Amino acid sequence: MQTLTQHLQQQGISEPLCQLILTLAETSKSISRAVRQGALAGVLGATDHQNVQGETQKKLDVITNDMLKEALKASGHVKGLASEEEDEVLPVSEQGEYLVCFDPLDGSSNIDINSLVGTIFSILPAPAGALNEQSFLQSGRQQVAAGYVLYGPSTMLALTTGKGVSFFTLNPDSSAYLLTQDNVTITPDTAEFAINMSNQRFWEAPMQTYIADLLLGSMGPREKAFNMRWIAAMVGDVHRVLCRGGIFTYPTDNKNPNKPYKLRLMYEANPMAFLVEQAQGKASTGYQDILDIQPERIHQRVAVILGSANEVDTCLAYHQETYSDQEPEL
Ligand code: F6P
Ligand code: MN
């Protein structure tokens, strides 16, 4: 089996990008160990800090954020980094060729129940000049690589450098990431959806109608039965979609008028949209391809509808019918 290093070399990835991806992969092995140790290492539970998004940080959010920061600082190829757990973007090395955005531990509400969590990352080219928030505000189309590491029964890395999607599995004996699936492709049709149904009353009209029609199953206009899954960690739900198709959505809602969207563009939506498009799926806000969004703020949030191409198109048709392409004012 090909190792990650061999695969990157075979793909003709430049040396600096290759080294940066290997740095992220190496760090994920340490994160995997910390996650696996769990209560034995005293890493479970919450801190008394809130991050910039107003969420109470878990101990592992802080530990994994520090691990990634230290490794990226040492890599020499990173001009700056932005993390879901940092208030501001951080300058790293002036001569670094890349910017890295990451969610060090996605799905952190799963930590204390021994369920799926993961690390999501996005690599952008570093623009010339002084590093500031503006340097990061590039659309997802500019990403040169993106991926996630899923800390599940196996630790797996999903990676794209714009040449399709590959899965690597961490061999616990040799500590090497080995290529276990190449050219990952999302089936265009599906009968499986993922949404937090408890927010139903807060969704916009098109999402209400779309999900209501899925729930009607073979008795409704879709004339087939749909199954539902919800892991409560985007990284786990997107992994399932990459493995066997499906539609995953965290749509706009009006539960909290100051926070109409849940998922973060730079750390979650963009890297996942890059992976999904590279696997022949689609990723939209309902009104625009996620990768076409021009970011305005590093911590901005967006609505996400992604997965099997035909199913995403069907969902988008509900939005077009209601609003004829105009995103409604919230
Ligand atoms: O990072 C945000 C996140 O943890 C996602 O990974 C996940 O999809 C979502 O929040 C879960 O939210 P909820 O609490 O609505 O299930
Ligand atoms: Mn997250």
Tab-separated table of N, CA and C and ligand atoms in Angstrom, residues 55 84 103 105-109 120 196 198-199 230-235 237 248 250 255 262-264 268 301, ligand 1:
chain	number	residue	atom	x	y	z
A	55	GLU	N	-18.579	29.961	22.546
A	55	GLU	CA	-18.768	28.556	22.923
A	55	GLU	C	-17.756	28.189	24.007
A	84	GLU	N	-10.522	28.132	14.541
A	84	GLU	CA	-11.827	28.345	15.151
A	84	GLU	C	-11.681	28.720	16.628
A	103	ASP	N	-10.136	23.807	12.093
A	103	ASP	CA	-10.993	23.522	13.246
A	103	ASP	C	-10.285	22.353	13.939
A	105	LEU	N	-10.692	20.525	16.585
A	105	LEU	CA	-11.478	19.340	16.984
A	105	LEU	C	-12.951	19.623	16.733
A	106	ASP	N	-13.383	19.194	15.545
A	106	ASP	CA	-14.781	19.394	15.168
A	106	ASP	C	-15.667	18.382	15.901
A	107	GLY	N	-16.855	18.849	16.263
A	107	GLY	CA	-17.815	17.951	16.925
A	107	GLY	C	-17.479	17.780	18.395
A	108	SER	N	-16.994	18.856	19.033
A	108	SER	CA	-16.457	18.650	20.382
A	108	SER	C	-17.520	18.262	21.413
A	109	SER	N	-18.813	18.404	21.068
A	109	SER	CA	-19.830	17.906	22.016
A	109	SER	C	-19.799	16.371	22.068
A	120	ILE	N	-10.346	19.479	10.957
A	120	ILE	CA	-10.586	19.908	9.568
A	120	ILE	C	-9.564	20.999	9.224
A	196	ASN	N	-30.259	18.430	11.717
A	196	ASN	CA	-30.710	18.449	13.105
A	196	ASN	C	-32.196	18.801	13.114
A	198	SER	N	-34.347	18.908	15.298
A	198	SER	CA	-34.912	19.668	16.422
A	198	SER	C	-35.031	21.155	16.091
A	199	ASN	N	-34.375	21.588	15.000
A	199	ASN	CA	-34.465	23.001	14.607
A	199	ASN	C	-35.561	23.238	13.564
A	230	TRP	N	-27.606	11.394	11.941
A	230	TRP	CA	-27.083	12.662	12.476
A	230	TRP	C	-26.018	12.331	13.507
A	231	ILE	N	-24.758	12.655	13.177
A	231	ILE	CA	-23.646	12.313	14.070
A	231	ILE	C	-23.334	13.471	15.017
A	232	ALA	N	-23.780	14.691	14.650
A	232	ALA	CA	-23.522	15.903	15.446
A	232	ALA	C	-22.052	16.305	15.420
A	233	ALA	N	-21.326	15.771	14.465
A	233	ALA	CA	-19.977	16.255	14.150
A	233	ALA	C	-19.950	16.299	12.626
A	234	MET	N	-19.778	17.500	12.079
A	234	MET	CA	-19.808	17.641	10.623
A	234	MET	C	-18.834	16.676	9.957
A	235	VAL	N	-17.687	16.519	10.614
A	235	VAL	CA	-16.639	15.669	10.042
A	235	VAL	C	-17.143	14.224	9.872
A	237	ASP	N	-20.442	13.308	9.635
A	237	ASP	CA	-21.527	13.294	8.646
A	237	ASP	C	-20.978	13.427	7.228
A	248	PHE	N	-26.205	16.293	3.441
A	248	PHE	CA	-25.993	16.825	4.787
A	248	PHE	C	-26.316	18.307	4.720
A	250	TYR	N	-26.794	21.953	7.250
A	250	TYR	CA	-27.036	22.785	8.433
A	250	TYR	C	-27.559	24.091	7.870
A	255	LYS	N	-33.529	30.642	14.910
A	255	LYS	CA	-33.586	30.354	16.347
A	255	LYS	C	-33.003	31.524	17.136
A	262	LYS	N	-24.842	28.120	11.410
A	262	LYS	CA	-24.060	27.449	12.463
A	262	LYS	C	-22.599	27.224	12.043
A	263	LEU	N	-22.415	26.772	10.820
A	263	LEU	CA	-21.074	26.280	10.450
A	263	LEU	C	-20.185	27.403	9.927
A	264	ARG	N	-18.918	27.283	10.205
A	264	ARG	CA	-17.972	28.334	9.851
A	264	ARG	C	-17.419	28.122	8.445
A	268	GLU	N	-14.799	25.053	8.187
A	268	GLU	CA	-15.673	23.887	8.030
A	268	GLU	C	-16.243	23.824	6.610
A	301	ARG	N	-20.003	32.690	9.386
A	301	ARG	CA	-20.738	31.423	9.294
A	301	ARG	C	-21.621	31.424	8.058
B	1	F6P	O1	-18.642	22.652	14.702
B	1	F6P	C1	-20.005	22.736	14.757
B	1	F6P	C2	-20.651	21.397	14.946
B	1	F6P	O2	-20.097	20.682	16.026
B	1	F6P	C3	-20.630	20.513	13.685
B	1	F6P	O3	-19.551	19.659	13.655
B	1	F6P	C4	-21.935	19.774	13.768
B	1	F6P	O4	-22.463	19.447	12.505
B	1	F6P	C5	-22.820	20.715	14.497
B	1	F6P	O5	-22.009	21.638	15.201
B	1	F6P	C6	-23.693	20.014	15.468
B	1	F6P	O6	-24.609	20.878	15.906
B	1	F6P	P1	-25.920	20.429	16.687
B	1	F6P	O7	-25.648	20.829	18.080
B	1	F6P	O8	-27.024	21.234	16.062
B	1	F6P	O9	-26.135	18.975	16.507
